[in-house]
Amino acid sequence: MTDFIYELKQVHKKFVKGQESVEIFDGLDLGIKRGDFVSIMGPSGSGKTTLLNMLGGVDRPSSGALLFDGNPINDLNEGQLAKWRADHIGFIFQFYNLMPMLTAEKNVELPLLLKKLSPKKRKENVATALELVGLGERAKHRPNELSGGQQQRVAIARAIVSDPDVLLCDEPTGDLDRSTATDILENLQLLNKEFNKTIIMVTHDPVAAAYANTSLHLDKGVFVEKDVAA
Amino acid sequence: MSALLPQIRTVVSMNILSLPQRMWMALTTLLAVAIVVAVLLAFLAMANGFQTTVKNSGSDALGIGLRAGSQAELNSGLSNEQVKLIVEAPGIKRNADGPISSAELYVVVGGVRKSTGLEANLSLRGIELDGVALRPGVEIMEGRMFTPGKNEIVVGRAVWRDYENFEIGDEIRLGTANWRVVGIFSANGGVYESEIWTDVRTVQTQFNRGNTYQVVRFALETPGDVEKIQAYSDNNPQLNFDISTEKEYFSEQAEGIFNIIFYIGWPLAIIMALGALAGALNTMYTSVSQRTQEIATLRAIGFTGLSAFIGTMVESLLLAILGGVLGTGAAFLFFDGMQGSTLGSSFTQIVFDFQMSRESLVSGMQIAVLIGLVGGFFPALKAARIPVVKAFSMQH
Ligand SMILES: Nc1ncnc2c1ncn2[C@@H]1O[C@H](COP(=O)(O)OP(=O)(O)OP(=O)(O)O)[C@@H](O)[C@H]1O
Ligand SMILES: [Mg+2]
């Protein structure tokens, strides 16, 4: 057995729009270790989001193998994939993607609605997750009553509440100022160190990338060696 | 799925909570459905009330003779000789005074509607004294019967209620003569309540009709059996009658009008329903596109496409059902028990009540639910098929 949580073998990804087809990945190989904090940088259009989508099971490789814990996930059907995501993956988005109609607490509860849990147990887990990101007092607030940084912390609480193995973050600090961003990155680092979450974070920001243990640089669909400003 | 119910409950509540975002659209849809249902119910109530009125009016035990091919009283014409002959036909009931029959003549006069102050047509019917007995259910409510040979009238309840100057003791000009109102009669809510009665010979004189009639009415020995009488007329070269029971006659008269009401009501409701449906589709497509990122995000978290489908359907159904309830309420408020009147095929007013029936209420709700189902279905399908990657696409 390997200690890779993700293994990509000869992954191809091609988008076809009309006559044209764009080859984003042309035989990508990659291993990500369990418990690692990986940052992925690269120019716009290099395929970072596409890669993250495939890792999260919301998009599929055109060909090649994508293994999670040694099991191929490209064979799963939509329903199985949805369940797999609910069990293993937490997503953190650049624009938080909170449900504007729901309170922080209800937003965080969403992933738990997919589990067989009593309402009481759900409430406990939600409270724990909100405490962890330091928003215990804001449980009853709606997203529009929270700052950007607070919203992103609610989103982090939502991502971790069902105790997934992996957090996938697409520019989690892209919409935040420096000090708020630092806050969020420290949160992520804590989750990585204390709770052993595997974190894969796409970012444009070298300072953010520096919080990771492994920094990857994607260019034109391949990983290139590059010095990362530390 | 492991826990579909809480999933669906949450998605549904999110749909509903987000309704204020598209409040005007949603309200417009709701209102459109309400109008469709109200219009349909009004028409059905009208058709219903009309049918009931006509049903209450006809009897099987009575026969009616008109000139062959005339179809309605007003087009018919009978001579005194023809009437004298036909009442001797076998199958017509007799008593000590001879055949139980009434030869009648019917003219159109003007009356003023209380509600509008406008003139409308009323029928003044000249009858023979047997004519009252030949109409079961007719009762003098107030006053007394007219005296033959005098210009006295008795007035049907609906006329008395809806038209001016028909109180007992009133003197009213009908045609070229003055008439005194001496009684008010009811007829179980039947069509006769929309008539004014007097002595047939007085009508002949006052309206210059010589010695002619339009219709002869008689009691049947065997209820429903008019064949013998028809055969008697057919076999006598002097006679050319169309004989029918009173019930048959009324339902023939009413059928045309019932059909008009019924067959205008439904198509109109359906055309309007298509409009409401377009509105519902538009609202629901907007709902789905406004929530694309929400739905995709839920899907990324692991929610099923089914929950997005159901959420959208419930929102649509909710709007449609609320619209249906509103429309039903409005129809009840405005139309139930309201009086309508129509130009009968004999050009006179038949006054009837709008009647809501259980069936029409069900029809109303069915059409509302149908709008909700169809209006929700396609947008819901779209919602269920939103690609999960949309959660990551930049739209803010
Ligand atoms: N659904 C799609 N259909 C067609 N082309 C797509 C699709 N999604 C992405 N692409 C293309 O694939 C390429 C990589 O896109 P991707 O979003 O992965 O880039 P990225 O590295 O995340 O860029 P950015 O830094 O701007 O977010 C781009 O050229 C993009 O236009
Ligand atoms: Mg991207």
mmCIF file with all atom_site columns, C-alpha atoms in Angstrom, chain B residues 202-338:
data_model
loop_
_atom_site.group_PDB
_atom_site.id
_atom_site.type_symbol
_atom_site.label_atom_id
_atom_site.label_alt_id
_atom_site.label_comp_id
_atom_site.label_asym_id
_atom_site.label_entity_id
_atom_site.label_seq_id
_atom_site.pdbx_PDB_ins_code
_atom_site.Cartn_x
_atom_site.Cartn_y
_atom_site.Cartn_z
_atom_site.occupancy
_atom_site.B_iso_or_equiv
_atom_site.pdbx_formal_charge
_atom_site.auth_seq_id
_atom_site.auth_comp_id
_atom_site.auth_asym_id
_atom_site.auth_atom_id
_atom_site.pdbx_PDB_model_num
ATOM 1   C CA . THR B 1 202 ? -106.873 39.082 -22.968 1.00 0.00 ? 202 THR B CA 1
ATOM 2   C CA . VAL B 1 203 ? -103.459 38.725 -24.607 1.00 0.00 ? 203 VAL B CA 1
ATOM 3   C CA . GLN B 1 204 ? -105.081 37.847 -27.926 1.00 0.00 ? 204 GLN B CA 1
ATOM 4   C CA . THR B 1 205 ? -107.177 41.001 -27.703 1.00 0.00 ? 205 THR B CA 1
ATOM 5   C CA . GLN B 1 206 ? -104.606 43.430 -26.325 1.00 0.00 ? 206 GLN B CA 1
ATOM 6   C CA . PHE B 1 207 ? -101.912 42.326 -28.754 1.00 0.00 ? 207 PHE B CA 1
ATOM 7   C CA . ASN B 1 208 ? -104.142 41.835 -31.803 1.00 0.00 ? 208 ASN B CA 1
ATOM 8   C CA . ARG B 1 209 ? -103.502 38.146 -32.212 1.00 0.00 ? 209 ARG B CA 1
ATOM 9   C CA . GLY B 1 210 ? -107.005 37.256 -33.366 1.00 0.00 ? 210 GLY B CA 1
ATOM 10  C CA . ASN B 1 211 ? -107.899 33.729 -32.351 1.00 0.00 ? 211 ASN B CA 1
ATOM 11  C CA . THR B 1 212 ? -104.445 32.214 -32.512 1.00 0.00 ? 212 THR B CA 1
ATOM 12  C CA . TYR B 1 213 ? -102.174 30.466 -30.053 1.00 0.00 ? 213 TYR B CA 1
ATOM 13  C CA . GLN B 1 214 ? -98.584  29.353 -30.035 1.00 0.00 ? 214 GLN B CA 1
ATOM 14  C CA . VAL B 1 215 ? -98.545  26.339 -27.826 1.00 0.00 ? 215 VAL B CA 1
ATOM 15  C CA . VAL B 1 216 ? -100.884 23.883 -26.287 1.00 0.00 ? 216 VAL B CA 1
ATOM 16  C CA . ARG B 1 217 ? -100.054 22.279 -23.030 1.00 0.00 ? 217 ARG B CA 1
ATOM 17  C CA . PHE B 1 218 ? -101.790 19.203 -21.638 1.00 0.00 ? 218 PHE B CA 1
ATOM 18  C CA . ALA B 1 219 ? -101.608 16.492 -19.005 1.00 0.00 ? 219 ALA B CA 1
ATOM 19  C CA . LEU B 1 220 ? -100.516 13.019 -20.092 1.00 0.00 ? 220 LEU B CA 1
ATOM 20  C CA . GLU B 1 221 ? -102.326 9.827  -19.139 1.00 0.00 ? 221 GLU B CA 1
ATOM 21  C CA . THR B 1 222 ? -99.023  8.012  -18.988 1.00 0.00 ? 222 THR B CA 1
ATOM 22  C CA . PRO B 1 223 ? -96.038  10.122 -18.000 1.00 0.00 ? 223 PRO B CA 1
ATOM 23  C CA . GLY B 1 224 ? -93.462  10.234 -20.774 1.00 0.00 ? 224 GLY B CA 1
ATOM 24  C CA . ASP B 1 225 ? -95.794  8.775  -23.377 1.00 0.00 ? 225 ASP B CA 1
ATOM 25  C CA . VAL B 1 226 ? -96.392  11.284 -26.148 1.00 0.00 ? 226 VAL B CA 1
ATOM 26  C CA . GLU B 1 227 ? -96.184  8.839  -29.059 1.00 0.00 ? 227 GLU B CA 1
ATOM 27  C CA . LYS B 1 228 ? -99.919  8.230  -29.337 1.00 0.00 ? 228 LYS B CA 1
ATOM 28  C CA . ILE B 1 229 ? -100.569 11.930 -29.525 1.00 0.00 ? 229 ILE B CA 1
ATOM 29  C CA . GLN B 1 230 ? -97.858  12.483 -32.121 1.00 0.00 ? 230 GLN B CA 1
ATOM 30  C CA . ALA B 1 231 ? -99.333  9.635  -34.193 1.00 0.00 ? 231 ALA B CA 1
ATOM 31  C CA . TYR B 1 232 ? -102.793 11.177 -33.902 1.00 0.00 ? 232 TYR B CA 1
ATOM 32  C CA . SER B 1 233 ? -101.449 14.442 -35.294 1.00 0.00 ? 233 SER B CA 1
ATOM 33  C CA . ASP B 1 234 ? -99.460  12.699 -38.019 1.00 0.00 ? 234 ASP B CA 1
ATOM 34  C CA . ASN B 1 235 ? -102.521 10.743 -39.161 1.00 0.00 ? 235 ASN B CA 1
ATOM 35  C CA . ASN B 1 236 ? -104.781 13.772 -39.327 1.00 0.00 ? 236 ASN B CA 1
ATOM 36  C CA . PRO B 1 237 ? -104.191 15.953 -42.417 1.00 0.00 ? 237 PRO B CA 1
ATOM 37  C CA . GLN B 1 238 ? -105.537 19.003 -40.572 1.00 0.00 ? 238 GLN B CA 1
ATOM 38  C CA . LEU B 1 239 ? -102.912 18.735 -37.880 1.00 0.00 ? 239 LEU B CA 1
ATOM 39  C CA . ASN B 1 240 ? -99.172  19.211 -37.996 1.00 0.00 ? 240 ASN B CA 1
ATOM 40  C CA . PHE B 1 241 ? -97.902  19.204 -34.450 1.00 0.00 ? 241 PHE B CA 1
ATOM 41  C CA . ASP B 1 242 ? -94.585  18.429 -32.833 1.00 0.00 ? 242 ASP B CA 1
ATOM 42  C CA . ILE B 1 243 ? -95.441  16.787 -29.532 1.00 0.00 ? 243 ILE B CA 1
ATOM 43  C CA . SER B 1 244 ? -92.935  16.410 -26.704 1.00 0.00 ? 244 SER B CA 1
ATOM 44  C CA . THR B 1 245 ? -92.959  16.168 -22.959 1.00 0.00 ? 245 THR B CA 1
ATOM 45  C CA . GLU B 1 246 ? -92.300  19.386 -21.149 1.00 0.00 ? 246 GLU B CA 1
ATOM 46  C CA . LYS B 1 247 ? -89.036  17.974 -19.825 1.00 0.00 ? 247 LYS B CA 1
ATOM 47  C CA . GLU B 1 248 ? -87.773  17.147 -23.307 1.00 0.00 ? 248 GLU B CA 1
ATOM 48  C CA . TYR B 1 249 ? -88.859  20.520 -24.540 1.00 0.00 ? 249 TYR B CA 1
ATOM 49  C CA . PHE B 1 250 ? -86.981  22.428 -21.847 1.00 0.00 ? 250 PHE B CA 1
ATOM 50  C CA . SER B 1 251 ? -83.837  20.451 -22.114 1.00 0.00 ? 251 SER B CA 1
ATOM 51  C CA . GLU B 1 252 ? -83.797  21.045 -25.855 1.00 0.00 ? 252 GLU B CA 1
ATOM 52  C CA . GLN B 1 253 ? -84.304  24.739 -25.258 1.00 0.00 ? 253 GLN B CA 1
ATOM 53  C CA . ALA B 1 254 ? -81.596  24.828 -22.647 1.00 0.00 ? 254 ALA B CA 1
ATOM 54  C CA . GLU B 1 255 ? -79.060  22.662 -24.371 1.00 0.00 ? 255 GLU B CA 1
ATOM 55  C CA . GLY B 1 256 ? -77.917  25.333 -26.737 1.00 0.00 ? 256 GLY B CA 1
ATOM 56  C CA . ILE B 1 257 ? -77.360  27.847 -24.003 1.00 0.00 ? 257 ILE B CA 1
ATOM 57  C CA . PHE B 1 258 ? -75.786  25.348 -21.653 1.00 0.00 ? 258 PHE B CA 1
ATOM 58  C CA . ASN B 1 259 ? -73.413  24.344 -24.432 1.00 0.00 ? 259 ASN B CA 1
ATOM 59  C CA . ILE B 1 260 ? -72.498  27.927 -25.147 1.00 0.00 ? 260 ILE B CA 1
ATOM 60  C CA . ILE B 1 261 ? -71.739  28.631 -21.518 1.00 0.00 ? 261 ILE B CA 1
ATOM 61  C CA . PHE B 1 262 ? -69.915  25.368 -21.015 1.00 0.00 ? 262 PHE B CA 1
ATOM 62  C CA . TYR B 1 263 ? -67.990  25.333 -24.254 1.00 0.00 ? 263 TYR B CA 1
ATOM 63  C CA . ILE B 1 264 ? -66.966  28.950 -24.040 1.00 0.00 ? 264 ILE B CA 1
ATOM 64  C CA . GLY B 1 265 ? -65.942  28.563 -20.410 1.00 0.00 ? 265 GLY B CA 1
ATOM 65  C CA . TRP B 1 266 ? -63.579  25.676 -20.894 1.00 0.00 ? 266 TRP B CA 1
ATOM 66  C CA . PRO B 1 267 ? -61.723  26.896 -23.987 1.00 0.00 ? 267 PRO B CA 1
ATOM 67  C CA . LEU B 1 268 ? -61.401  30.329 -22.461 1.00 0.00 ? 268 LEU B CA 1
ATOM 68  C CA . ALA B 1 269 ? -60.037  28.835 -19.258 1.00 0.00 ? 269 ALA B CA 1
ATOM 69  C CA . ILE B 1 270 ? -57.649  26.665 -21.235 1.00 0.00 ? 270 ILE B CA 1
ATOM 70  C CA . ILE B 1 271 ? -56.336  29.551 -23.320 1.00 0.00 ? 271 ILE B CA 1
ATOM 71  C CA . MET B 1 272 ? -55.861  31.593 -20.179 1.00 0.00 ? 272 MET B CA 1
ATOM 72  C CA . ALA B 1 273 ? -54.287  28.595 -18.487 1.00 0.00 ? 273 ALA B CA 1
ATOM 73  C CA . LEU B 1 274 ? -51.716  28.449 -21.281 1.00 0.00 ? 274 LEU B CA 1
ATOM 74  C CA . GLY B 1 275 ? -50.900  32.071 -20.533 1.00 0.00 ? 275 GLY B CA 1
ATOM 75  C CA . ALA B 1 276 ? -50.586  31.308 -16.840 1.00 0.00 ? 276 ALA B CA 1
ATOM 76  C CA . LEU B 1 277 ? -48.464  28.301 -17.713 1.00 0.00 ? 277 LEU B CA 1
ATOM 77  C CA . ALA B 1 278 ? -46.082  30.474 -19.718 1.00 0.00 ? 278 ALA B CA 1
ATOM 78  C CA . GLY B 1 279 ? -45.844  32.733 -16.675 1.00 0.00 ? 279 GLY B CA 1
ATOM 79  C CA . ALA B 1 280 ? -45.204  29.808 -14.363 1.00 0.00 ? 280 ALA B CA 1
ATOM 80  C CA . LEU B 1 281 ? -42.486  28.423 -16.641 1.00 0.00 ? 281 LEU B CA 1
ATOM 81  C CA . ASN B 1 282 ? -40.846  31.809 -16.830 1.00 0.00 ? 282 ASN B CA 1
ATOM 82  C CA . THR B 1 283 ? -40.924  32.262 -13.074 1.00 0.00 ? 283 THR B CA 1
ATOM 83  C CA . MET B 1 284 ? -39.548  28.823 -12.422 1.00 0.00 ? 284 MET B CA 1
ATOM 84  C CA . TYR B 1 285 ? -36.791  29.092 -15.028 1.00 0.00 ? 285 TYR B CA 1
ATOM 85  C CA . THR B 1 286 ? -35.830  32.355 -13.383 1.00 0.00 ? 286 THR B CA 1
ATOM 86  C CA . SER B 1 287 ? -35.879  30.655 -10.017 1.00 0.00 ? 287 SER B CA 1
ATOM 87  C CA . VAL B 1 288 ? -33.552  27.942 -11.281 1.00 0.00 ? 288 VAL B CA 1
ATOM 88  C CA . SER B 1 289 ? -31.139  30.318 -12.961 1.00 0.00 ? 289 SER B CA 1
ATOM 89  C CA . GLN B 1 290 ? -31.060  32.592 -9.915  1.00 0.00 ? 290 GLN B CA 1
ATOM 90  C CA . ARG B 1 291 ? -30.132  29.588 -7.809  1.00 0.00 ? 291 ARG B CA 1
ATOM 91  C CA . THR B 1 292 ? -27.778  27.860 -10.232 1.00 0.00 ? 292 THR B CA 1
ATOM 92  C CA . GLN B 1 293 ? -24.740  28.317 -8.047  1.00 0.00 ? 293 GLN B CA 1
ATOM 93  C CA . GLU B 1 294 ? -26.643  27.365 -4.905  1.00 0.00 ? 294 GLU B CA 1
ATOM 94  C CA . ILE B 1 295 ? -27.898  24.201 -6.513  1.00 0.00 ? 295 ILE B CA 1
ATOM 95  C CA . ALA B 1 296 ? -24.462  23.329 -7.917  1.00 0.00 ? 296 ALA B CA 1
ATOM 96  C CA . THR B 1 297 ? -22.885  23.949 -4.522  1.00 0.00 ? 297 THR B CA 1
ATOM 97  C CA . LEU B 1 298 ? -25.390  21.659 -2.835  1.00 0.00 ? 298 LEU B CA 1
ATOM 98  C CA . ARG B 1 299 ? -24.637  19.054 -5.472  1.00 0.00 ? 299 ARG B CA 1
ATOM 99  C CA . ALA B 1 300 ? -20.892  19.437 -4.828  1.00 0.00 ? 300 ALA B CA 1
ATOM 100 C CA . ILE B 1 301 ? -21.576  18.864 -1.139  1.00 0.00 ? 301 ILE B CA 1
ATOM 101 C CA . GLY B 1 302 ? -23.337  15.647 -2.107  1.00 0.00 ? 302 GLY B CA 1
ATOM 102 C CA . PHE B 1 303 ? -27.000  16.591 -2.438  1.00 0.00 ? 303 PHE B CA 1
ATOM 103 C CA . THR B 1 304 ? -28.802  14.651 -5.139  1.00 0.00 ? 304 THR B CA 1
ATOM 104 C CA . GLY B 1 305 ? -30.211  16.072 -8.345  1.00 0.00 ? 305 GLY B CA 1
ATOM 105 C CA . LEU B 1 306 ? -33.563  14.720 -7.170  1.00 0.00 ? 306 LEU B CA 1
ATOM 106 C CA . SER B 1 307 ? -33.649  17.141 -4.265  1.00 0.00 ? 307 SER B CA 1
ATOM 107 C CA . ALA B 1 308 ? -33.119  20.071 -6.647  1.00 0.00 ? 308 ALA B CA 1
ATOM 108 C CA . PHE B 1 309 ? -35.898  18.682 -8.830  1.00 0.00 ? 309 PHE B CA 1
ATOM 109 C CA . ILE B 1 310 ? -38.309  18.332 -5.944  1.00 0.00 ? 310 ILE B CA 1
ATOM 110 C CA . GLY B 1 311 ? -37.465  21.735 -4.514  1.00 0.00 ? 311 GLY B CA 1
ATOM 111 C CA . THR B 1 312 ? -38.322  23.391 -7.811  1.00 0.00 ? 312 THR B CA 1
ATOM 112 C CA . MET B 1 313 ? -41.500  21.357 -8.247  1.00 0.00 ? 313 MET B CA 1
ATOM 113 C CA . VAL B 1 314 ? -42.700  22.191 -4.753  1.00 0.00 ? 314 VAL B CA 1
ATOM 114 C CA . GLU B 1 315 ? -42.113  25.893 -5.303  1.00 0.00 ? 315 GLU B CA 1
ATOM 115 C CA . SER B 1 316 ? -44.075  25.775 -8.541  1.00 0.00 ? 316 SER B CA 1
ATOM 116 C CA . LEU B 1 317 ? -46.903  23.724 -7.071  1.00 0.00 ? 317 LEU B CA 1
ATOM 117 C CA . LEU B 1 318 ? -47.076  25.975 -4.061  1.00 0.00 ? 318 LEU B CA 1
ATOM 118 C CA . LEU B 1 319 ? -47.528  29.054 -6.234  1.00 0.00 ? 319 LEU B CA 1
ATOM 119 C CA . ALA B 1 320 ? -50.120  27.320 -8.372  1.00 0.00 ? 320 ALA B CA 1
ATOM 120 C CA . ILE B 1 321 ? -52.089  25.930 -5.443  1.00 0.00 ? 321 ILE B CA 1
ATOM 121 C CA . LEU B 1 322 ? -52.092  29.273 -3.650  1.00 0.00 ? 322 LEU B CA 1
ATOM 122 C CA . GLY B 1 323 ? -53.299  30.804 -6.904  1.00 0.00 ? 323 GLY B CA 1
ATOM 123 C CA . GLY B 1 324 ? -55.976  28.137 -7.169  1.00 0.00 ? 324 GLY B CA 1
ATOM 124 C CA . VAL B 1 325 ? -57.172  28.757 -3.635  1.00 0.00 ? 325 VAL B CA 1
ATOM 125 C CA . LEU B 1 326 ? -57.228  32.494 -4.239  1.00 0.00 ? 326 LEU B CA 1
ATOM 126 C CA . GLY B 1 327 ? -59.172  32.030 -7.475  1.00 0.00 ? 327 GLY B CA 1
ATOM 127 C CA . THR B 1 328 ? -61.646  29.686 -5.811  1.00 0.00 ? 328 THR B CA 1
ATOM 128 C CA . GLY B 1 329 ? -62.128  32.129 -2.970  1.00 0.00 ? 329 GLY B CA 1
ATOM 129 C CA . ALA B 1 330 ? -62.693  34.981 -5.385  1.00 0.00 ? 330 ALA B CA 1
ATOM 130 C CA . ALA B 1 331 ? -65.145  32.931 -7.425  1.00 0.00 ? 331 ALA B CA 1
ATOM 131 C CA . PHE B 1 332 ? -67.080  32.073 -4.281  1.00 0.00 ? 332 PHE B CA 1
ATOM 132 C CA . LEU B 1 333 ? -67.097  35.639 -3.117  1.00 0.00 ? 333 LEU B CA 1
ATOM 133 C CA . PHE B 1 334 ? -68.266  37.078 -6.396  1.00 0.00 ? 334 PHE B CA 1
ATOM 134 C CA . PHE B 1 335 ? -70.256  34.391 -8.113  1.00 0.00 ? 335 PHE B CA 1
ATOM 135 C CA . ASP B 1 336 ? -71.747  31.809 -5.798  1.00 0.00 ? 336 ASP B CA 1
ATOM 136 C CA . GLY B 1 337 ? -75.444  32.423 -5.412  1.00 0.00 ? 337 GLY B CA 1
ATOM 137 C CA . MET B 1 338 ? -75.200  35.426 -7.679  1.00 0.00 ? 338 MET B CA 1
#
